[in-house]
Amino acid sequence: MKIGICGAGVGGLSAAIGLLALGHDVNVFERAPDIRTTGAGFNLWPNAGRAIYGLGIREPYEDISVQLDRYIELDTEGNELFSTDTSGWPEKYGAAAVGLYRPDLARMLSDATGLENIKFEHDIVSVESLDDKAICHFSNGVCYEADVIIGADGINSKVREQLIGGVTFYPNELYAYRFRSVIDLNDVDIDPAAQTGFYAKEGWLSFIPIGKGKAYWFGSVSGADTFEDFIDFFSSWTKSPIPKVLGSTPRELLVQSPLQDVDGVPYRWTHGRITLMGDAAHPMMPDMAQGASQTFVDAIALRDAFANNDNPDEALVEYETKRREVANAVVKCSQKGLFLGKHNVDPLAIRYQNEIETLDT
Ligand SMILES: Cc1cc2nc3c(=O)[nH]c(=O)nc-3n(C[C@H](O)[C@H](O)[C@H](O)COP(=O)(O)OP(=O)(O)OC[C@H]3O[C@@H](n4cnc5c(N)ncnc54)[C@H](O)[C@@H]3O)c2cc1C
């Protein structure tokens, strides 16, 4: 079968790996000139690990990731609010929760896909579905015809916009920005095998080890619109490592991105021979840290559906039936907010076990 995938992000590449392994003729189209080399840390859960193992890339995944054996939440004074041991998760859930460096993940996925299967500088402008084929048009004039097109072009998906309209963004009621950076693990006194978060009602910051002696921190503060505001907020948290870490983070290594709520779960993913996956299919808030994990689960579901069905229409029905309701349930979880946030939900490690592992993900 000829399959075109729009977008060479987490979803597009992981779907390509699974579909290429089935022997399909797969092309991935990406508007950027190369594989993503930017980004900081990333946190993936056992449901992502299981999907990644299923795609046959367990070894490189374990090489680039650090198993998280504990989740620890502390208050501003460094007193423990919550901790749980997750070292048994590989036996319990079939894979570990991990931290990793995002560019390493992009490289791992592009190596497994094969650069010869990725067409860079192809910016999708429109898609159309005919009776037994789908067509993709690019801004460079190229037109690609396939049996199936998969829209894996992210949260601002052009494919989705054309099929059902775009998502709606609106300001987050608590935090306008998320700040993040990568640091040397040696420079901070935290457990090197744990996600460690420091929390107050007005702001929080969390550390995740990501391998090669590095850790990733990320956090948000109510009312902090600049890095200076952000540093200022934590300046009195002297019993935590945060003031020292922020003081030594070079500005050029700092990433500040707007934190927006997002609305717009599609009522349908598949339209004729075109379907959606990843953020295009289930745009969600970052608070459950499930965006990429759900995307890997989409990829394995696509692989299974195309392995089980020679007929593309039947494969697409099986894929969407398996995934849409479950992914929508995860989107709902992601809208409940953060530990000690407005709704004071449980710590993430508990929510993962109670709200995500209990779904078929
Ligand atoms: C700062 C940040 C931190 C995050 N941290 C985590 C985390 O720790 N854990 C987690 O699970 N999730 C995390 N997420 C969410 C996660 O990144 C996404 O859920 C995941 O990347 C979705 O994969 P995707 O393939 O759908 O989209 P993307 O990975 O965004 O890939 C989309 C691709 O499509 C390409 N594209 C877009 N438009 C076009 C076009 N018109 N033509 C051609 N190509 C196009 C883009 O260039 C990109 O390569 C984070 C997100 C952000 C922004």
PDB file of N, CA, C and O in Angstrom, residues 4-46:
ATOM      1  N   GLY A   4       1.167   8.099   2.617  1.00  0.00           N
ATOM      2  CA  GLY A   4       1.873   9.375   2.803  1.00  0.00           C
ATOM      3  C   GLY A   4       1.610   9.879   4.217  1.00  0.00           C
ATOM      4  O   GLY A   4       0.484   9.827   4.712  1.00  0.00           O
ATOM      5  N   ILE A   5       2.666  10.345   4.877  1.00  0.00           N
ATOM      6  CA  ILE A   5       2.526  10.853   6.244  1.00  0.00           C
ATOM      7  C   ILE A   5       2.957  12.314   6.247  1.00  0.00           C
ATOM      8  O   ILE A   5       4.058  12.648   5.797  1.00  0.00           O
ATOM      9  N   CYS A   6       2.088  13.194   6.726  1.00  0.00           N
ATOM     10  CA  CYS A   6       2.393  14.626   6.779  1.00  0.00           C
ATOM     11  C   CYS A   6       2.961  14.958   8.147  1.00  0.00           C
ATOM     12  O   CYS A   6       2.242  14.899   9.139  1.00  0.00           O
ATOM     13  N   GLY A   7       4.241  15.318   8.204  1.00  0.00           N
ATOM     14  CA  GLY A   7       4.876  15.698   9.467  1.00  0.00           C
ATOM     15  C   GLY A   7       5.874  14.645   9.924  1.00  0.00           C
ATOM     16  O   GLY A   7       5.532  13.461  10.025  1.00  0.00           O
ATOM     17  N   ALA A   8       7.119  15.083  10.166  1.00  0.00           N
ATOM     18  CA  ALA A   8       8.166  14.154  10.635  1.00  0.00           C
ATOM     19  C   ALA A   8       8.492  14.444  12.092  1.00  0.00           C
ATOM     20  O   ALA A   8       9.650  14.561  12.481  1.00  0.00           O
ATOM     21  N   GLY A   9       7.445  14.579  12.914  1.00  0.00           N
ATOM     22  CA  GLY A   9       7.637  14.722  14.355  1.00  0.00           C
ATOM     23  C   GLY A   9       7.554  13.354  15.008  1.00  0.00           C
ATOM     24  O   GLY A   9       7.746  12.310  14.357  1.00  0.00           O
ATOM     25  N   VAL A  10       7.219  13.354  16.294  1.00  0.00           N
ATOM     26  CA  VAL A  10       7.118  12.108  17.053  1.00  0.00           C
ATOM     27  C   VAL A  10       6.153  11.136  16.360  1.00  0.00           C
ATOM     28  O   VAL A  10       6.454   9.957  16.159  1.00  0.00           O
ATOM     29  N   GLY A  11       4.976  11.645  15.967  1.00  0.00           N
ATOM     30  CA  GLY A  11       3.942  10.775  15.422  1.00  0.00           C
ATOM     31  C   GLY A  11       4.275  10.279  14.024  1.00  0.00           C
ATOM     32  O   GLY A  11       4.200   9.075  13.743  1.00  0.00           O
ATOM     33  N   GLY A  12       4.626  11.217  13.143  1.00  0.00           N
ATOM     34  CA  GLY A  12       4.882  10.838  11.752  1.00  0.00           C
ATOM     35  C   GLY A  12       5.982   9.796  11.647  1.00  0.00           C
ATOM     36  O   GLY A  12       5.858   8.801  10.917  1.00  0.00           O
ATOM     37  N   LEU A  13       7.060   9.997  12.403  1.00  0.00           N
ATOM     38  CA  LEU A  13       8.187   9.058  12.300  1.00  0.00           C
ATOM     39  C   LEU A  13       7.847   7.717  12.946  1.00  0.00           C
ATOM     40  O   LEU A  13       8.182   6.658  12.406  1.00  0.00           O
ATOM     41  N   SER A  14       7.157   7.748  14.090  1.00  0.00           N
ATOM     42  CA  SER A  14       6.863   6.451  14.721  1.00  0.00           C
ATOM     43  C   SER A  14       5.848   5.672  13.889  1.00  0.00           C
ATOM     44  O   SER A  14       5.949   4.443  13.767  1.00  0.00           O
ATOM     45  N   ALA A  15       4.890   6.369  13.267  1.00  0.00           N
ATOM     46  CA  ALA A  15       3.951   5.661  12.374  1.00  0.00           C
ATOM     47  C   ALA A  15       4.705   5.076  11.183  1.00  0.00           C
ATOM     48  O   ALA A  15       4.462   3.929  10.776  1.00  0.00           O
ATOM     49  N   ALA A  16       5.642   5.854  10.640  1.00  0.00           N
ATOM     50  CA  ALA A  16       6.403   5.367   9.481  1.00  0.00           C
ATOM     51  C   ALA A  16       7.193   4.110   9.838  1.00  0.00           C
ATOM     52  O   ALA A  16       7.240   3.148   9.054  1.00  0.00           O
ATOM     53  N   ILE A  17       7.796   4.081  11.023  1.00  0.00           N
ATOM     54  CA  ILE A  17       8.594   2.915  11.429  1.00  0.00           C
ATOM     55  C   ILE A  17       7.717   1.651  11.406  1.00  0.00           C
ATOM     56  O   ILE A  17       8.097   0.614  10.858  1.00  0.00           O
ATOM     57  N   GLY A  18       6.513   1.761  11.986  1.00  0.00           N
ATOM     58  CA  GLY A  18       5.622   0.600  12.040  1.00  0.00           C
ATOM     59  C   GLY A  18       5.132   0.187  10.660  1.00  0.00           C
ATOM     60  O   GLY A  18       5.093  -1.007  10.332  1.00  0.00           O
ATOM     61  N   LEU A  19       4.772   1.168   9.830  1.00  0.00           N
ATOM     62  CA  LEU A  19       4.186   0.840   8.519  1.00  0.00           C
ATOM     63  C   LEU A  19       5.251   0.365   7.532  1.00  0.00           C
ATOM     64  O   LEU A  19       4.998  -0.516   6.705  1.00  0.00           O
ATOM     65  N   LEU A  20       6.458   0.918   7.627  1.00  0.00           N
ATOM     66  CA  LEU A  20       7.557   0.428   6.783  1.00  0.00           C
ATOM     67  C   LEU A  20       7.881  -1.027   7.123  1.00  0.00           C
ATOM     68  O   LEU A  20       8.141  -1.842   6.232  1.00  0.00           O
ATOM     69  N   ALA A  21       7.822  -1.351   8.427  1.00  0.00           N
ATOM     70  CA  ALA A  21       8.136  -2.728   8.838  1.00  0.00           C
ATOM     71  C   ALA A  21       7.128  -3.724   8.265  1.00  0.00           C
ATOM     72  O   ALA A  21       7.442  -4.907   8.084  1.00  0.00           O
ATOM     73  N   LEU A  22       5.911  -3.247   7.948  1.00  0.00           N
ATOM     74  CA  LEU A  22       4.908  -4.133   7.335  1.00  0.00           C
ATOM     75  C   LEU A  22       5.133  -4.273   5.826  1.00  0.00           C
ATOM     76  O   LEU A  22       4.413  -5.000   5.154  1.00  0.00           O
ATOM     77  N   GLY A  23       6.083  -3.506   5.297  1.00  0.00           N
ATOM     78  CA  GLY A  23       6.401  -3.602   3.871  1.00  0.00           C
ATOM     79  C   GLY A  23       5.670  -2.595   3.005  1.00  0.00           C
ATOM     80  O   GLY A  23       5.709  -2.688   1.774  1.00  0.00           O
ATOM     81  N   HIS A  24       4.996  -1.611   3.616  1.00  0.00           N
ATOM     82  CA  HIS A  24       4.284  -0.614   2.808  1.00  0.00           C
ATOM     83  C   HIS A  24       5.257   0.397   2.209  1.00  0.00           C
ATOM     84  O   HIS A  24       6.375   0.586   2.697  1.00  0.00           O
ATOM     85  N   ASP A  25       4.771   1.055   1.161  1.00  0.00           N
ATOM     86  CA  ASP A  25       5.554   2.111   0.491  1.00  0.00           C
ATOM     87  C   ASP A  25       5.205   3.424   1.206  1.00  0.00           C
ATOM     88  O   ASP A  25       4.137   3.990   0.986  1.00  0.00           O
ATOM     89  N   VAL A  26       6.088   3.856   2.120  1.00  0.00           N
ATOM     90  CA  VAL A  26       5.752   4.992   2.998  1.00  0.00           C
ATOM     91  C   VAL A  26       6.667   6.179   2.710  1.00  0.00           C
ATOM     92  O   VAL A  26       7.883   6.030   2.621  1.00  0.00           O
ATOM     93  N   ASN A  27       6.061   7.352   2.560  1.00  0.00           N
ATOM     94  CA  ASN A  27       6.832   8.590   2.457  1.00  0.00           C
ATOM     95  C   ASN A  27       6.363   9.558   3.524  1.00  0.00           C
ATOM     96  O   ASN A  27       5.160   9.758   3.705  1.00  0.00           O
ATOM     97  N   VAL A  28       7.328  10.170   4.240  1.00  0.00           N
ATOM     98  CA  VAL A  28       7.004  11.171   5.263  1.00  0.00           C
ATOM     99  C   VAL A  28       7.374  12.536   4.690  1.00  0.00           C
ATOM    100  O   VAL A  28       8.488  12.712   4.179  1.00  0.00           O
ATOM    101  N   PHE A  29       6.456  13.498   4.804  1.00  0.00           N
ATOM    102  CA  PHE A  29       6.700  14.845   4.261  1.00  0.00           C
ATOM    103  C   PHE A  29       6.798  15.840   5.414  1.00  0.00           C
ATOM    104  O   PHE A  29       5.907  15.905   6.263  1.00  0.00           O
ATOM    105  N   GLU A  30       7.881  16.604   5.420  1.00  0.00           N
ATOM    106  CA  GLU A  30       8.147  17.520   6.529  1.00  0.00           C
ATOM    107  C   GLU A  30       8.489  18.901   5.962  1.00  0.00           C
ATOM    108  O   GLU A  30       9.296  19.011   5.046  1.00  0.00           O
ATOM    109  N   ARG A  31       7.889  19.935   6.560  1.00  0.00           N
ATOM    110  CA  ARG A  31       8.149  21.272   6.013  1.00  0.00           C
ATOM    111  C   ARG A  31       9.528  21.810   6.402  1.00  0.00           C
ATOM    112  O   ARG A  31      10.115  22.606   5.692  1.00  0.00           O
ATOM    113  N   ALA A  32      10.071  21.358   7.542  1.00  0.00           N
ATOM    114  CA  ALA A  32      11.387  21.845   7.984  1.00  0.00           C
ATOM    115  C   ALA A  32      12.479  21.280   7.073  1.00  0.00           C
ATOM    116  O   ALA A  32      12.276  20.274   6.405  1.00  0.00           O
ATOM    117  N   PRO A  33      13.659  21.923   7.076  1.00  0.00           N
ATOM    118  CA  PRO A  33      14.731  21.427   6.198  1.00  0.00           C
ATOM    119  C   PRO A  33      15.462  20.218   6.764  1.00  0.00           C
ATOM    120  O   PRO A  33      16.259  19.593   6.071  1.00  0.00           O
ATOM    121  N   ASP A  34      15.214  19.890   8.021  1.00  0.00           N
ATOM    122  CA  ASP A  34      15.951  18.785   8.638  1.00  0.00           C
ATOM    123  C   ASP A  34      15.170  18.270   9.849  1.00  0.00           C
ATOM    124  O   ASP A  34      14.197  18.885  10.264  1.00  0.00           O
ATOM    125  N   ILE A  35      15.681  17.192  10.426  1.00  0.00           N
ATOM    126  CA  ILE A  35      15.089  16.667  11.656  1.00  0.00           C
ATOM    127  C   ILE A  35      15.325  17.649  12.788  1.00  0.00           C
ATOM    128  O   ILE A  35      16.379  18.281  12.866  1.00  0.00           O
ATOM    129  N   ARG A  36      14.346  17.744  13.667  1.00  0.00           N
ATOM    130  CA  ARG A  36      14.399  18.676  14.785  1.00  0.00           C
ATOM    131  C   ARG A  36      15.637  18.447  15.664  1.00  0.00           C
ATOM    132  O   ARG A  36      15.908  17.329  16.081  1.00  0.00           O
ATOM    133  N   THR A  37      16.377  19.524  15.913  1.00  0.00           N
ATOM    134  CA  THR A  37      17.541  19.386  16.798  1.00  0.00           C
ATOM    135  C   THR A  37      17.385  20.262  18.035  1.00  0.00           C
ATOM    136  O   THR A  37      18.294  20.374  18.840  1.00  0.00           O
ATOM    137  N   THR A  38      16.212  20.899  18.175  1.00  0.00           N
ATOM    138  CA  THR A  38      16.001  21.765  19.333  1.00  0.00           C
ATOM    139  C   THR A  38      15.115  21.054  20.352  1.00  0.00           C
ATOM    140  O   THR A  38      14.532  20.014  20.070  1.00  0.00           O
ATOM    141  N   GLY A  39      14.987  21.676  21.509  1.00  0.00           N
ATOM    142  CA  GLY A  39      14.132  21.118  22.560  1.00  0.00           C
ATOM    143  C   GLY A  39      14.969  20.798  23.777  1.00  0.00           C
ATOM    144  O   GLY A  39      16.204  20.776  23.722  1.00  0.00           O
ATOM    145  N   ALA A  40      14.288  20.554  24.857  1.00  0.00           N
ATOM    146  CA  ALA A  40      14.999  20.290  26.107  1.00  0.00           C
ATOM    147  C   ALA A  40      14.706  18.845  26.521  1.00  0.00           C
ATOM    148  O   ALA A  40      14.989  17.921  25.768  1.00  0.00           O
ATOM    149  N   GLY A  41      14.128  18.684  27.696  1.00  0.00           N
ATOM    150  CA  GLY A  41      13.883  17.330  28.176  1.00  0.00           C
ATOM    151  C   GLY A  41      12.494  16.848  27.814  1.00  0.00           C
ATOM    152  O   GLY A  41      11.644  17.626  27.362  1.00  0.00           O
ATOM    153  N   PHE A  42      12.296  15.589  28.030  1.00  0.00           N
ATOM    154  CA  PHE A  42      11.029  14.962  27.682  1.00  0.00           C
ATOM    155  C   PHE A  42      10.782  13.839  28.674  1.00  0.00           C
ATOM    156  O   PHE A  42      11.714  13.202  29.140  1.00  0.00           O
ATOM    157  N   ASN A  43       9.536  13.613  28.969  1.00  0.00           N
ATOM    158  CA  ASN A  43       9.155  12.633  29.959  1.00  0.00           C
ATOM    159  C   ASN A  43       8.183  11.670  29.281  1.00  0.00           C
ATOM    160  O   ASN A  43       7.178  12.102  28.760  1.00  0.00           O
ATOM    161  N   LEU A  44       8.544  10.392  29.210  1.00  0.00           N
ATOM    162  CA  LEU A  44       7.632   9.430  28.604  1.00  0.00           C
ATOM    163  C   LEU A  44       7.254   8.365  29.633  1.00  0.00           C
ATOM    164  O   LEU A  44       8.042   8.025  30.511  1.00  0.00           O
ATOM    165  N   TRP A  45       6.046   7.846  29.473  1.00  0.00           N
ATOM    166  CA  TRP A  45       5.450   6.963  30.464  1.00  0.00           C
ATOM    167  C   TRP A  45       5.477   5.519  29.959  1.00  0.00           C
ATOM    168  O   TRP A  45       5.751   5.283  28.778  1.00  0.00           O
ATOM    169  N   PRO A  46       5.125   4.553  30.825  1.00  0.00           N
ATOM    170  CA  PRO A  46       5.171   3.156  30.378  1.00  0.00           C
ATOM    171  C   PRO A  46       4.324   2.885  29.124  1.00  0.00           C
ATOM    172  O   PRO A  46       4.709   2.044  28.303  1.00  0.00           O
TER     173      PRO A  46
END
